[in-house]
CSV table of C-alpha atoms in Angstrom, one decimal:
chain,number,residue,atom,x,y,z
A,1,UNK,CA,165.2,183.2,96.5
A,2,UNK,CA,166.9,180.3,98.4
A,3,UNK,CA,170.4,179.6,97.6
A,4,UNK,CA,171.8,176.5,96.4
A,5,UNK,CA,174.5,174.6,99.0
A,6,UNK,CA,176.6,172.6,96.4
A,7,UNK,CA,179.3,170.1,97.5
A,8,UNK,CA,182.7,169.8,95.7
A,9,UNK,CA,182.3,166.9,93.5
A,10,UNK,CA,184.7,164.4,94.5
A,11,UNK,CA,186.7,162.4,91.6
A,12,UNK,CA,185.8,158.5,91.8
A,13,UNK,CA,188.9,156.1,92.2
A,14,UNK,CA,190.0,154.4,89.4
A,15,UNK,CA,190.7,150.8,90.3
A,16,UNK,CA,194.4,149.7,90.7
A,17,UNK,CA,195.0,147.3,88.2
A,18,UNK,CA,198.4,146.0,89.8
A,19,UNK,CA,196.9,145.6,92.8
A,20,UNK,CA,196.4,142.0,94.4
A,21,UNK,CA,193.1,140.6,94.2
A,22,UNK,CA,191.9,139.7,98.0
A,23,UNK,CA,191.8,136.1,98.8
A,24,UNK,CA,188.5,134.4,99.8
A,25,UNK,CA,188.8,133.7,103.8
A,26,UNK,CA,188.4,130.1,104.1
A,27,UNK,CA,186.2,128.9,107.7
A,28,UNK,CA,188.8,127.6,109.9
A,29,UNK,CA,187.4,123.7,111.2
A,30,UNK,CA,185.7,123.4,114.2
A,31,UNK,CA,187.0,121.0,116.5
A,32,UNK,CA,184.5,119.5,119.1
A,33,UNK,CA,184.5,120.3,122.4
A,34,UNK,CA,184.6,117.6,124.5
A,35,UNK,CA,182.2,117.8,127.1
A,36,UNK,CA,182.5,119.3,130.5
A,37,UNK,CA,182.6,116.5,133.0
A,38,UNK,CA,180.4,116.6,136.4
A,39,UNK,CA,182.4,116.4,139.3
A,40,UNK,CA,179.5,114.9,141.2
A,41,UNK,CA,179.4,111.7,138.7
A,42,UNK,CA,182.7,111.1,139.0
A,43,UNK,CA,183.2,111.8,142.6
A,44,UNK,CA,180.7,108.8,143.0
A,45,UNK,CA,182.2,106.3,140.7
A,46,UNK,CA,185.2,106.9,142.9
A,47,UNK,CA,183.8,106.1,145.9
A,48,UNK,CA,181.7,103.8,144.5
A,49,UNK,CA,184.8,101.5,143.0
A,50,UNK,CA,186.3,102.0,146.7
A,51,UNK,CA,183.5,100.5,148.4
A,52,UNK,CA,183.8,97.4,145.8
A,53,UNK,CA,187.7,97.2,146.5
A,54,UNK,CA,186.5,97.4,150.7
A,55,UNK,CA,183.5,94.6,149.8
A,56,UNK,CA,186.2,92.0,148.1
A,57,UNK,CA,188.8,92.6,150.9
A,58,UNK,CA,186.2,91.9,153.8
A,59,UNK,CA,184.8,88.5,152.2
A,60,UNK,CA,187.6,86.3,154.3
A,61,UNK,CA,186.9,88.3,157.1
A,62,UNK,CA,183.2,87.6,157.7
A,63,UNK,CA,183.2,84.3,159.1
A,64,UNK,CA,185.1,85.2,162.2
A,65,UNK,CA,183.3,88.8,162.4
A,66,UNK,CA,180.4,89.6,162.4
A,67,UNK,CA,181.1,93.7,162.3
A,68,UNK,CA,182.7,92.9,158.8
A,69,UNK,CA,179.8,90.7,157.6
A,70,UNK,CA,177.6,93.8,159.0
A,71,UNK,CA,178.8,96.1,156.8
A,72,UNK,CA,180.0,93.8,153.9
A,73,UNK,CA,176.0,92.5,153.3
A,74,UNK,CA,175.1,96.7,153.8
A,75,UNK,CA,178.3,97.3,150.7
A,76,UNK,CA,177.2,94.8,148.8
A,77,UNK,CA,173.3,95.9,149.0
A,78,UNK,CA,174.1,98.8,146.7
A,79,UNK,CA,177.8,99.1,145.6
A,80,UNK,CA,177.4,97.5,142.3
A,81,UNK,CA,173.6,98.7,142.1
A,82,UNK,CA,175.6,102.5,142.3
A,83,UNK,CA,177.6,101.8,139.3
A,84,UNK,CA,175.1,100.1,137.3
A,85,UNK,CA,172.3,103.1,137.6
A,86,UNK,CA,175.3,105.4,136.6
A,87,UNK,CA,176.3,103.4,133.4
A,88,UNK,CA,172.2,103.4,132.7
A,89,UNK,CA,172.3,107.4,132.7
A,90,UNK,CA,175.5,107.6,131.0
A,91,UNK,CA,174.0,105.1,128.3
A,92,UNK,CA,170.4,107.2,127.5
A,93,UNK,CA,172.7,108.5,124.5
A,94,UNK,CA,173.3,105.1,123.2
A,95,UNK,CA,171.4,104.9,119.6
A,96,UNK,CA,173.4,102.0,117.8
A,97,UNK,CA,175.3,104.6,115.1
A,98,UNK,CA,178.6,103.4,113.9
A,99,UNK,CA,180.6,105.7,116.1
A,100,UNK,CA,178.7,104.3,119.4
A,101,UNK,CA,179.1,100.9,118.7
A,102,UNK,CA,182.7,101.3,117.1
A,103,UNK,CA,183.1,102.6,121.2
A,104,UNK,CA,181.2,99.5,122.7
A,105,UNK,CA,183.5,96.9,120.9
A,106,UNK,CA,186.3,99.0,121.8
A,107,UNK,CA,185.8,99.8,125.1
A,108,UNK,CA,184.1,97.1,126.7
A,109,UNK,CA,184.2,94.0,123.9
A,110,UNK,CA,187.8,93.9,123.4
A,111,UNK,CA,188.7,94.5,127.3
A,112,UNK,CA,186.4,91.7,128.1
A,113,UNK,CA,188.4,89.3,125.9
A,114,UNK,CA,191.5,90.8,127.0
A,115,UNK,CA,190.9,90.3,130.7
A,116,UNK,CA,188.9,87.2,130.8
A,117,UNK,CA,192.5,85.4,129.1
A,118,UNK,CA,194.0,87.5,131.3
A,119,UNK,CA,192.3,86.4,134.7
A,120,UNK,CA,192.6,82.9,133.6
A,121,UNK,CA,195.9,82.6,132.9
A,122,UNK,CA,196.3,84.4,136.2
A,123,UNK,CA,194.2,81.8,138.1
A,124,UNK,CA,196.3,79.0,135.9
A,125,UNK,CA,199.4,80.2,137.6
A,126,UNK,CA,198.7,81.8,140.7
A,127,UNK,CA,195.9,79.2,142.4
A,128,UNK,CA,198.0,76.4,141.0
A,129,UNK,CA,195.4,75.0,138.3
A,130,UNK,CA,197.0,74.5,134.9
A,131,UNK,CA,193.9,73.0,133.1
A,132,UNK,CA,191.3,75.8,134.1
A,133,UNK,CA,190.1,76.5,130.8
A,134,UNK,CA,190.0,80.0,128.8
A,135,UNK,CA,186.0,80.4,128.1
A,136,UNK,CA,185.0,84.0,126.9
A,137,UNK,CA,181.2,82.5,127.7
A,138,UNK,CA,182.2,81.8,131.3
A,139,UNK,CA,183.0,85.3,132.8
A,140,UNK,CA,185.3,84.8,135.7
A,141,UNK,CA,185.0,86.8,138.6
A,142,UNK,CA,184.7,91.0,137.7
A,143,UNK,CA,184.8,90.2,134.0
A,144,UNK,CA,180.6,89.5,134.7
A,145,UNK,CA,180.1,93.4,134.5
A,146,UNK,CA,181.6,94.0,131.1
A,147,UNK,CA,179.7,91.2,129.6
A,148,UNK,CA,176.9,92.6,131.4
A,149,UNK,CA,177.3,95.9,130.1
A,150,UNK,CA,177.7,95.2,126.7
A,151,UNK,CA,174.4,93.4,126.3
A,152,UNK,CA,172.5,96.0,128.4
A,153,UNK,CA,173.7,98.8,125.8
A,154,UNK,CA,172.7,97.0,123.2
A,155,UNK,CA,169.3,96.8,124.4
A,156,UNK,CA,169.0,100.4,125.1
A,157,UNK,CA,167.2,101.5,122.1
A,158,UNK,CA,164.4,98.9,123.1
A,159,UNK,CA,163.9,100.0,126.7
A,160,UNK,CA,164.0,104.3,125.2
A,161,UNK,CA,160.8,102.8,123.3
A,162,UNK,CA,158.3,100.3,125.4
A,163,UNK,CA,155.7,102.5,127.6
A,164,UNK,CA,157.1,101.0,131.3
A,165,UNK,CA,160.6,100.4,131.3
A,166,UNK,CA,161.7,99.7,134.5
A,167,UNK,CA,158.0,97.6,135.5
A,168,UNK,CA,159.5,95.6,132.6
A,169,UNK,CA,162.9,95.0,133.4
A,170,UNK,CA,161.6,94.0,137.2
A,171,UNK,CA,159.5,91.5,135.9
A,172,UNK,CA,162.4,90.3,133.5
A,173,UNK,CA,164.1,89.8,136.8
A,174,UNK,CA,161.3,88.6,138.7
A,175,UNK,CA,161.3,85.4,136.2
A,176,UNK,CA,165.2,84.7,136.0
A,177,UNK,CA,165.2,84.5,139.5
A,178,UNK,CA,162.7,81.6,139.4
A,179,UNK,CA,164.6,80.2,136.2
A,180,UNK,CA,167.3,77.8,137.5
A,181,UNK,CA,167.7,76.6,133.7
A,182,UNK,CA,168.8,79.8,132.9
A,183,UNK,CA,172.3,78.5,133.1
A,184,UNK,CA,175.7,80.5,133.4
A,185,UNK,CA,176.3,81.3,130.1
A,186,UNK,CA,177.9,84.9,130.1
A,187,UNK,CA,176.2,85.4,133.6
A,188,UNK,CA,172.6,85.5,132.1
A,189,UNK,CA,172.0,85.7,136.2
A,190,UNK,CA,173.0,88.6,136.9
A,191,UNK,CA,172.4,90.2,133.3
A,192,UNK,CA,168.9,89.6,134.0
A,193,UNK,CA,168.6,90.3,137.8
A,194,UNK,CA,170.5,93.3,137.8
A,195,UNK,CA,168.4,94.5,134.6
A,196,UNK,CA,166.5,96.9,136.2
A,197,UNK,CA,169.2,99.2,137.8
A,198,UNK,CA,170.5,99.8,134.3
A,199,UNK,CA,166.9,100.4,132.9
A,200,UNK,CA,166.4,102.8,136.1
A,201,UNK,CA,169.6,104.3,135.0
A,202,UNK,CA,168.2,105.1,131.9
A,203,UNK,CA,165.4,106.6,132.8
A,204,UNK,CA,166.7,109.6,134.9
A,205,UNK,CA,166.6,112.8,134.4
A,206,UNK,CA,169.5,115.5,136.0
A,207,UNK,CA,167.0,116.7,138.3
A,208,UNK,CA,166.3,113.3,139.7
A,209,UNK,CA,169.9,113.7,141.1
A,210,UNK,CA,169.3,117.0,142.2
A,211,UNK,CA,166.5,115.7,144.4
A,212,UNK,CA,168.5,113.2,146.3
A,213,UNK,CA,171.5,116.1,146.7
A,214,UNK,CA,169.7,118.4,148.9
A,215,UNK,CA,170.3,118.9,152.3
A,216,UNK,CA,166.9,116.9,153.6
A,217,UNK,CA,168.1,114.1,151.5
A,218,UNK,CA,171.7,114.2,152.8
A,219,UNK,CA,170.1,114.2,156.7
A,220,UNK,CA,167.5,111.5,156.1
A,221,UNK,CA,170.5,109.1,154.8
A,222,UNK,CA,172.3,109.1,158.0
A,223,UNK,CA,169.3,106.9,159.7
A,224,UNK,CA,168.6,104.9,156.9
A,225,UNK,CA,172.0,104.1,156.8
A,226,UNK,CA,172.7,103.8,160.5
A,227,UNK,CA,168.5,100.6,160.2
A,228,UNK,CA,171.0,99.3,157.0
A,229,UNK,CA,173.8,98.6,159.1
A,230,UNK,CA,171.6,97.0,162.5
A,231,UNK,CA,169.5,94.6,159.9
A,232,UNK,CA,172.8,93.4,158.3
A,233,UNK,CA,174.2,93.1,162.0
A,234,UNK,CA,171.3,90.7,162.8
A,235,UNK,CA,170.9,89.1,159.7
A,236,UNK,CA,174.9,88.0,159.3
A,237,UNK,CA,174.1,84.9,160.5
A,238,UNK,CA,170.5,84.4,159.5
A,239,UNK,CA,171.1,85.0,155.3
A,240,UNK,CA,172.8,84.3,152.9
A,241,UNK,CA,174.8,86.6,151.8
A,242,UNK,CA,175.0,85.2,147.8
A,243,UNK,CA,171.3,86.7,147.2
A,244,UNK,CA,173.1,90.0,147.0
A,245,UNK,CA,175.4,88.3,144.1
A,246,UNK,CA,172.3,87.6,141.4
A,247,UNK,CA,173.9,85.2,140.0
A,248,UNK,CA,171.9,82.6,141.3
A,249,UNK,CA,167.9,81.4,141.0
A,250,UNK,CA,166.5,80.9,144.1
A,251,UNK,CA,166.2,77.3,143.4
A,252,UNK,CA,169.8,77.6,143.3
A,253,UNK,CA,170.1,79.1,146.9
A,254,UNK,CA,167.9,76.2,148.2
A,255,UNK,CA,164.8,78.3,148.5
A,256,UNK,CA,161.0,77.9,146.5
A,257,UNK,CA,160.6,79.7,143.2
A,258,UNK,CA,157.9,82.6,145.2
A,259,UNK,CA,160.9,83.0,147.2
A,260,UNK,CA,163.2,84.6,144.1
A,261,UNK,CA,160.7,86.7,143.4
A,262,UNK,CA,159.9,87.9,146.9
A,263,UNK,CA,163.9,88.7,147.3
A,264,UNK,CA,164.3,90.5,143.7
A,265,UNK,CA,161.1,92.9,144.8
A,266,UNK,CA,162.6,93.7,148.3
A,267,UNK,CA,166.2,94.0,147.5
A,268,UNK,CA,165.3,96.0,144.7
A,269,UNK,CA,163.7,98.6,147.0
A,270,UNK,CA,166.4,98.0,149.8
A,271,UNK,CA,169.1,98.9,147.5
A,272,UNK,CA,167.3,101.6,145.7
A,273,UNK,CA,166.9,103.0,148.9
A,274,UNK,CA,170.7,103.1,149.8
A,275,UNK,CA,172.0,104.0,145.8
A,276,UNK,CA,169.9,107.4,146.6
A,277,UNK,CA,171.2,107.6,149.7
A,278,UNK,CA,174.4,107.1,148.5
A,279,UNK,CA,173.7,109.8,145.8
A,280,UNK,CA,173.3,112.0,148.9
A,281,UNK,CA,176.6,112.0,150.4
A,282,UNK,CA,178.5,112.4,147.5
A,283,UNK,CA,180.0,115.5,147.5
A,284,UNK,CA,179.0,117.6,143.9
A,285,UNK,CA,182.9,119.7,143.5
A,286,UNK,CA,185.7,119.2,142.6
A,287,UNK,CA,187.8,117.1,145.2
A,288,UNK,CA,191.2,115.9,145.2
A,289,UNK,CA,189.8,112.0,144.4
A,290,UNK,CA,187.6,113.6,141.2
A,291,UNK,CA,189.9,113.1,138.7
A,292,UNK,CA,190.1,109.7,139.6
A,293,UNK,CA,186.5,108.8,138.4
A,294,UNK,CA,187.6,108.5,135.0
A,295,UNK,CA,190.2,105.7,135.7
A,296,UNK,CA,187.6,103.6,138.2
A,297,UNK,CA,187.5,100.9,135.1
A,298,UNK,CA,191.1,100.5,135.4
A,299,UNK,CA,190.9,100.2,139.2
A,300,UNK,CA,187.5,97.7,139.3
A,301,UNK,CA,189.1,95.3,136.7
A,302,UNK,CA,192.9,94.9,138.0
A,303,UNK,CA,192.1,95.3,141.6
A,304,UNK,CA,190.8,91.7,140.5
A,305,UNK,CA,194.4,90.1,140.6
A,306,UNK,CA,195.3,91.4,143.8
A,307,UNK,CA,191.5,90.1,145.2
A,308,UNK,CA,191.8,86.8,144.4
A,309,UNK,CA,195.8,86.9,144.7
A,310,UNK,CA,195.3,87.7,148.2
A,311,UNK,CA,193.2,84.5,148.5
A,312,UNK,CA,195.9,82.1,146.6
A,313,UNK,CA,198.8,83.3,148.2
A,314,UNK,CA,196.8,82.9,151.8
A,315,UNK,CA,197.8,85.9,152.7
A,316,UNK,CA,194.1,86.0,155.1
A,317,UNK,CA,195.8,83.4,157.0
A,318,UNK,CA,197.5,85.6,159.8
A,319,UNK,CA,196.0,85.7,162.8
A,320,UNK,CA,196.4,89.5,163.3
A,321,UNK,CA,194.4,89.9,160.2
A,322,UNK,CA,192.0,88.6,162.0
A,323,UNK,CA,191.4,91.6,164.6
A,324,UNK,CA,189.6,95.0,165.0
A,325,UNK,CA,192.8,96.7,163.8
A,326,UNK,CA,193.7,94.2,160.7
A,327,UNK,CA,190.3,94.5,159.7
A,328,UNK,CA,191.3,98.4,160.0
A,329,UNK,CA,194.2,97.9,158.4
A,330,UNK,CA,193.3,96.0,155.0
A,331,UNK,CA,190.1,98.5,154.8
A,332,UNK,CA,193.2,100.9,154.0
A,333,UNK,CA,195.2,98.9,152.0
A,334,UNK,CA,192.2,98.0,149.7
A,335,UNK,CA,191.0,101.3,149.3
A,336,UNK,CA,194.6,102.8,148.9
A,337,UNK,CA,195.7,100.2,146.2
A,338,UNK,CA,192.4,100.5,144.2
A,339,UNK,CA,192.8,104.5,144.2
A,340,UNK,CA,196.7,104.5,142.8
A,341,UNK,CA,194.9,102.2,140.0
A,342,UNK,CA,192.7,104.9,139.0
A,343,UNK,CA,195.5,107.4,138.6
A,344,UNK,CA,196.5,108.7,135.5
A,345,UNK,CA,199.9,106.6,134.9
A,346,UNK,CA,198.2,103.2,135.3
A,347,UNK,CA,195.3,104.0,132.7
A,348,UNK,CA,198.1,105.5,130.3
A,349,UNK,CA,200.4,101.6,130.8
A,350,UNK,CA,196.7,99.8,130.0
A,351,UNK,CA,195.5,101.9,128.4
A,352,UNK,CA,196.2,99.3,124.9
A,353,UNK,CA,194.2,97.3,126.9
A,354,UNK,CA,191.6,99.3,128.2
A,355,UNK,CA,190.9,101.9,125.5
A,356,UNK,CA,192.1,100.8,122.0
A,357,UNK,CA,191.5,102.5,119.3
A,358,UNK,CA,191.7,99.8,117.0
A,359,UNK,CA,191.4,102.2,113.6
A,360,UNK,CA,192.7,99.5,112.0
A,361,UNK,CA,189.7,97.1,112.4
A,362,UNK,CA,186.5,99.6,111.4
A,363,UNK,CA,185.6,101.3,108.7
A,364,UNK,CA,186.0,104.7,107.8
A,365,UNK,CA,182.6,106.8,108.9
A,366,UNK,CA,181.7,109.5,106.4
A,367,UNK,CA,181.5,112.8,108.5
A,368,UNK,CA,178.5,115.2,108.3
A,369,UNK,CA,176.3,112.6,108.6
A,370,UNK,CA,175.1,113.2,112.4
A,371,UNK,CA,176.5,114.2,115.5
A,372,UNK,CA,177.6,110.4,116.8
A,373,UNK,CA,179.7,110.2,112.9
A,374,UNK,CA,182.8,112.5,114.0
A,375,UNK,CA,185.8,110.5,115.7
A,376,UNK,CA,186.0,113.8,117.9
A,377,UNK,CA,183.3,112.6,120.0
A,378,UNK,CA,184.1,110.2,122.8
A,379,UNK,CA,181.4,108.6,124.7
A,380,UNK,CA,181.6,109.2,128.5
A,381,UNK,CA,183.4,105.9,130.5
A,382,UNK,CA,180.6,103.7,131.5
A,383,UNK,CA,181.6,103.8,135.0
């Protein structure tokens, strides 16, 4: 016979009916993270924007050197070429929702109007010319880029759907630069000539960057840079040095139509060829100079003033200026006064100008309805 184990029978609790009924726990809002920024991106619109501020303080100094027109024509072969394949990449998220383009009236409509007045009234003053007009479809000097920009993201949902981008956008710039009736209506030039950077831009991938970082790729610059610098050196005084602007046809430059697009091929591949092995020597951590990446808008569009200020005031016109060791010297100046421009105080003062957020003038956009619909998310600076 097999005994029986029986457990004590335990009484069951009778609820409490005093007792405070729990509260539901209600989810606590997520607040977006705002993306981790790449010191290697940064890093190179950094050095990138000083390179530009170097290029505009050696243009007096070319006719009477030609060292400084050496490695002005190399700058100028892919400085702006640089920036433009960056704001490409940063753009491949561009898809035309409210939020984006709330951020592309805001951050590069409105300072283009802002600016272009502002340079005007600058030039008014400052060059002595009281009856240069105010003409938001005649960008003057820098003001080009953002006019540029805008109409290039814009088109970005086109160039994410045709089967060759970039063959595309080098044919686009093929014709303009046979197309002297183009005209200079917002720069259409150099919109159209400069086209294919951006589209290039778009059309790389992360590991396309990783390529040109490695340490083969950071070797092989050193003599492409060092043939650059000995073509420029021998072709100072053979070219002209405005091909490397685009805002011209070749018509323009006094040269046949085969001629434009002979020059748009080969600089195309020339400054391809430097852009990457710019890519190369820029460092990938975190530096002392990265945080300044963010604020190289801020330091391209007012280091404008101080360019052409530099011209009206005829402060060029010293002879010292002039030598090996003023040449030296305002290589310094420009690249020291276009880095405090990119600090954190100046884009706070402009910031009104440079970033508004203008929630006065849009819309309210119902949240839920996609990633691009929150007002958390930022877009990344085009350059």
């Amino acid at each position: 016979m097999t005994d029986t184990l029986r457990l004590p029978r335990v009484p069951a609790r009778t609820p409490d009916r005093h007792a405070p009924e729990p509260q539901p726990v209600r989810p606590q809002p997520v607040r977006p993270v705002p993306p981790k920024r790449d010191s290697f991106f940064d890093n190179a619109k950094y050095l990138a924007i000083v390179l530009v501020a170097m290029g505009h303080a050696w243009e007096p100094l070319r006719d009477d050197s030609r060292a400084a027109a050496a490695f002005y024509i190399t700058v100028y072969a892919f400085h702006m070429p640089a920036f433009i394949v960056i704001s490409g990449y940063f753009s491949r998220s561009f898809d035309a929702s409210p939020g984006r383009l709330k951020r592309l009236v805001t951050g590069i409509a409105v300072p283009y109007v802002l600016f272009e007045a502002a340079y005007t009234l600058f030039k008014r003053r400052a060059d002595d010319d009281p009856t240069y007009p105010v003409s938001l479809l005649d960008p003057w000097y820098l003001t080009w880029f953002l006019a540029a920009l805008f109409i290039w993201r814009l088109t970005t949902p086109v160039w994410k759907i045709v089967r060759w981008p970039v063959p595309l956008a080098l044919a686009i710039a093929v014709l303009a630069s046979a197309s002297p009736e183009i005209g200079d209506d917002l720069d259409l030039q150099r919109v159209l000539q400069f086209l294919p950077f951006f589209v290039l831009g778009l059309c790389l991938k992360p590991e396309h960057f990783r390529i040109v970082r490695r340490r083969e790729a950071r070797i092989l610059a050193v003599p492409v840079f060092a043939t650059a610098l000995l073509f420029a050196y021998w072709a100072a005084p053979r070219m002209n040095a405005a091909w490397f602007y685009r805002r011209d046809s070749a018509q323009e430059l006094a040269a046949p139509a085969w001629a434009g697009a002979v020059m748009t091929l080969a600089m195309f591949g020339c400054s391809l060829l430097l852009v990457a092995c710019f890519f190369a020597w820029v460092p990938g951590r975190r530096l002392w100079f990265t945080a300044l990446g963010a604020g190289t808008l801020y330091g391209y569009l007012l280091h404008g003033f101080l360019a052409k200020g530099s011209r009206f005031w005829d402060w060029y016109d010293h002879d010292w200026i002039h030598r090996p060791l003023g040449a030296v010297a305002v290589t310094l100046i420009a690249a020291t006064v276009v880095t405090l421009l990119c600090t954190p105080p100046v884009q706070r003062l402009f910031r009104f100008a440079m970033e508004p957020k203008m929630a006065w003038a849009f819309k309210e956009t119902r949240r839920g309805k996609g990633r691009h619909a929150s007002p958390g998310r930022r877009a990344r600076s085009a350059i």
